[in-house]
Amino acid sequence: MIDYKHFPKDAIALKEISKKITDTKVKHCLTRYTYRYRLAVAFEGLQASSVDKRTLAGYSCVTKLFLAYTAYDEIREAEKILRDNKKVIFHKIFDFHTANKLRRNTQLRDLLKNSVAVSDKTLLKSLNNFYDNNNNEVMCIATAIRNCYAHGDFTASGANLRTVRERASIEKLTEVLLMKSNEIFSEILE
């Protein structure tokens, strides 16, 4: 029997609802989403014997964010197909508390703003608005971190994630991203 503890809220309903979904790509996206979501929620950290514990903790919290982002990518692809959109929807997530925590980390800001992996003009504009205190939209930070991590431009110490306080802001960002993914998933299943 499958333990649904780490699955999205409506994952059990997906089994019945998927019988009605005729688009196989949507079925695959929803299935991949639930398993990627489960992996992100259940992820507890990396192990590496010769790496400093604080550095490893920084990489672990960003790895969890990356895993959460892979789930988000799948659910937004399913959403795009089901809503017959030609472009991928970029959701905005406004979170005052998380935004303020993230803004305190000036090393993370510098890493993201100077990364070759964060070259998209729209993303850079969003980052600048965020760091200029023009909004509290945290999705741009999640996207920029995801890009840096995926393209090898990320380091835990370069992002100042060796401290508990700074890792807590990334952990909160991961929670916010997982909640948004779960919200989209529930809306799709309605």
Coordinates of C-alpha atoms in Angstrom, one line a residue:
M1 CA 0.0 0.0 0.0
I2 CA 1.3 3.5 -0.9
D3 CA 1.8 5.9 1.9
Y4 CA 0.4 9.2 0.7
K5 CA 2.0 11.3 3.5
H6 CA 4.3 13.2 1.2
F7 CA 2.0 13.4 -1.8
P8 CA 0.0 16.5 -2.8
K9 CA -3.3 17.1 -1.0
D10 CA -5.5 15.7 -3.8
A11 CA -3.2 12.9 -5.0
I12 CA -5.6 10.1 -4.0
A13 CA -8.3 11.7 -6.2
L14 CA -6.0 11.7 -9.2
K15 CA -6.3 8.0 -9.6
E16 CA -10.1 8.3 -10.3
I17 CA -9.9 11.6 -12.2
S18 CA -7.1 10.4 -14.5
K19 CA -9.5 7.8 -15.9
K20 CA -11.4 10.7 -17.4
I21 CA -8.4 12.5 -18.8
T22 CA -7.8 11.6 -22.4
D23 CA -4.7 13.5 -23.1
T24 CA -1.8 11.1 -22.3
K25 CA 0.7 14.0 -22.0
V26 CA -1.5 15.5 -19.2
K27 CA -1.7 12.2 -17.5
H28 CA 2.1 11.8 -17.6
C29 CA 2.6 15.4 -16.3
L30 CA 0.2 14.9 -13.4
T31 CA 1.8 11.6 -12.5
R32 CA 5.3 13.0 -12.7
Y33 CA 4.2 16.0 -10.7
T34 CA 2.9 13.9 -7.8
Y35 CA 6.1 11.8 -7.6
R36 CA 8.3 14.9 -7.9
Y37 CA 6.3 16.6 -5.3
R38 CA 6.6 13.6 -3.0
L39 CA 10.4 13.5 -3.5
A40 CA 10.7 17.2 -2.7
V41 CA 8.6 17.0 0.5
A42 CA 10.4 13.8 1.6
F43 CA 13.9 15.0 0.8
E44 CA 15.9 15.3 4.0
G45 CA 19.4 16.3 2.7
L46 CA 22.6 15.3 1.0
Q47 CA 25.4 13.1 2.4
A48 CA 29.0 13.7 1.6
S49 CA 31.7 12.6 4.0
S50 CA 34.4 15.1 3.0
V51 CA 32.2 18.3 2.8
D52 CA 31.8 20.8 5.6
K53 CA 28.5 20.3 7.4
R54 CA 27.3 23.9 6.9
T55 CA 28.2 23.8 3.2
L56 CA 26.4 20.6 2.8
A57 CA 23.4 22.0 4.6
G58 CA 23.3 24.9 2.2
Y59 CA 23.4 22.6 -0.8
S60 CA 20.7 20.4 0.7
C61 CA 18.3 23.3 1.2
V62 CA 18.8 24.4 -2.4
T63 CA 18.5 20.9 -3.7
K64 CA 15.1 20.6 -2.0
L65 CA 14.1 23.9 -3.7
F66 CA 15.3 22.5 -7.0
L67 CA 13.2 19.4 -6.5
A68 CA 10.2 21.5 -5.6
Y69 CA 10.7 23.5 -8.8
T70 CA 10.8 20.3 -10.9
A71 CA 7.4 19.5 -9.5
Y72 CA 6.2 23.0 -10.3
D73 CA 7.4 22.7 -13.9
E74 CA 5.3 19.5 -14.4
I75 CA 2.1 21.0 -12.9
R76 CA 2.4 24.1 -14.9
E77 CA 2.9 22.1 -18.1
A78 CA -0.3 20.1 -17.3
E79 CA -2.1 23.4 -16.6
K80 CA -0.9 24.9 -19.9
I81 CA -2.3 21.9 -21.8
L82 CA -5.6 21.7 -19.9
R83 CA -6.3 25.5 -20.2
D84 CA -5.3 25.4 -23.9
N85 CA -2.7 28.1 -23.4
K86 CA 0.0 28.5 -26.0
K87 CA 2.5 30.0 -23.5
V88 CA 3.6 28.6 -20.1
I89 CA 1.9 30.5 -17.3
F90 CA 4.4 32.2 -14.9
H91 CA 2.7 32.4 -11.6
K92 CA 3.5 35.3 -9.3
I93 CA 3.8 34.5 -5.6
F94 CA 3.7 37.5 -3.3
D95 CA 5.0 36.8 0.2
F96 CA 6.0 39.8 2.3
H97 CA 7.7 37.8 5.1
T98 CA 9.7 35.5 2.9
A99 CA 10.6 38.4 0.6
N100 CA 12.1 40.4 3.5
K101 CA 14.1 37.3 4.7
L102 CA 15.5 36.8 1.2
R103 CA 16.4 40.4 0.7
R104 CA 18.6 40.3 3.8
N105 CA 21.0 37.9 2.0
T106 CA 23.1 40.3 -0.1
Q107 CA 25.4 37.5 -1.2
L108 CA 22.5 35.6 -2.7
R109 CA 21.4 38.8 -4.4
D110 CA 24.8 39.4 -5.9
L111 CA 25.1 35.8 -7.0
L112 CA 21.7 35.9 -8.8
K113 CA 22.2 39.3 -10.4
N114 CA 25.6 38.4 -11.7
S115 CA 25.0 34.8 -12.8
V116 CA 25.3 33.9 -16.5
A117 CA 22.4 31.4 -15.8
V118 CA 20.1 34.3 -15.0
S119 CA 20.3 36.1 -18.3
D120 CA 16.6 36.3 -19.3
K121 CA 15.7 40.0 -19.5
T122 CA 12.2 39.4 -17.9
L123 CA 13.7 37.5 -15.0
L124 CA 16.4 40.1 -14.5
K125 CA 13.8 42.9 -14.5
S126 CA 11.8 40.9 -11.9
L127 CA 14.9 40.4 -9.8
N128 CA 15.7 44.1 -9.9
N129 CA 12.2 45.0 -8.9
F130 CA 12.3 42.6 -6.1
Y131 CA 15.7 43.8 -4.8
D132 CA 14.7 47.4 -5.2
N133 CA 11.7 46.7 -2.8
N134 CA 9.2 47.4 -5.6
N135 CA 7.3 44.2 -4.8
N136 CA 7.4 41.0 -2.7
E137 CA 7.1 38.6 -5.6
V138 CA 9.3 35.7 -4.6
M139 CA 8.8 33.4 -7.6
C140 CA 11.6 35.3 -9.4
I141 CA 14.0 34.3 -6.7
A142 CA 13.0 30.6 -6.9
T143 CA 13.4 30.7 -10.7
A144 CA 16.8 32.4 -10.5
I145 CA 18.1 30.0 -7.9
R146 CA 16.8 27.1 -10.0
N147 CA 18.6 28.4 -13.1
C148 CA 21.8 28.9 -11.2
Y149 CA 21.7 25.5 -9.6
A150 CA 20.7 23.6 -12.8
H151 CA 23.4 25.3 -14.8
G152 CA 26.2 24.9 -12.3
D153 CA 26.6 28.5 -11.4
F154 CA 25.5 28.1 -7.8
T155 CA 27.6 27.6 -4.7
A156 CA 26.3 27.4 -1.1
S157 CA 28.9 29.7 0.3
G158 CA 28.6 32.1 -2.6
A159 CA 24.9 32.4 -1.8
N160 CA 25.7 32.7 1.9
L161 CA 23.8 29.6 2.9
R162 CA 26.2 28.3 5.5
T163 CA 24.0 29.9 8.3
V164 CA 20.8 28.6 9.7
R165 CA 19.1 32.0 9.3
E166 CA 19.9 32.2 5.6
R167 CA 18.9 28.6 4.9
A168 CA 15.6 29.2 6.7
S169 CA 14.7 31.8 4.0
I170 CA 15.3 29.2 1.2
E171 CA 13.4 26.6 3.2
K172 CA 10.4 29.0 3.5
L173 CA 10.7 29.8 -0.3
T174 CA 10.5 26.0 -0.9
E175 CA 7.4 25.7 1.2
V176 CA 5.7 28.6 -0.6
L177 CA 6.6 27.0 -4.0
L178 CA 5.2 23.6 -2.9
M179 CA 2.0 25.3 -1.6
K180 CA 1.6 27.1 -5.0
S181 CA 2.1 23.8 -6.9
N182 CA -0.4 22.0 -4.7
E183 CA -2.9 24.9 -5.2
I184 CA -2.5 24.6 -9.1
F185 CA -2.8 20.8 -8.8
S186 CA -6.1 21.0 -6.8
E187 CA -7.5 23.6 -9.3
I188 CA -6.7 21.3 -12.3
L189 CA -8.4 18.4 -10.7
E190 CA -11.7 20.3 -10.1

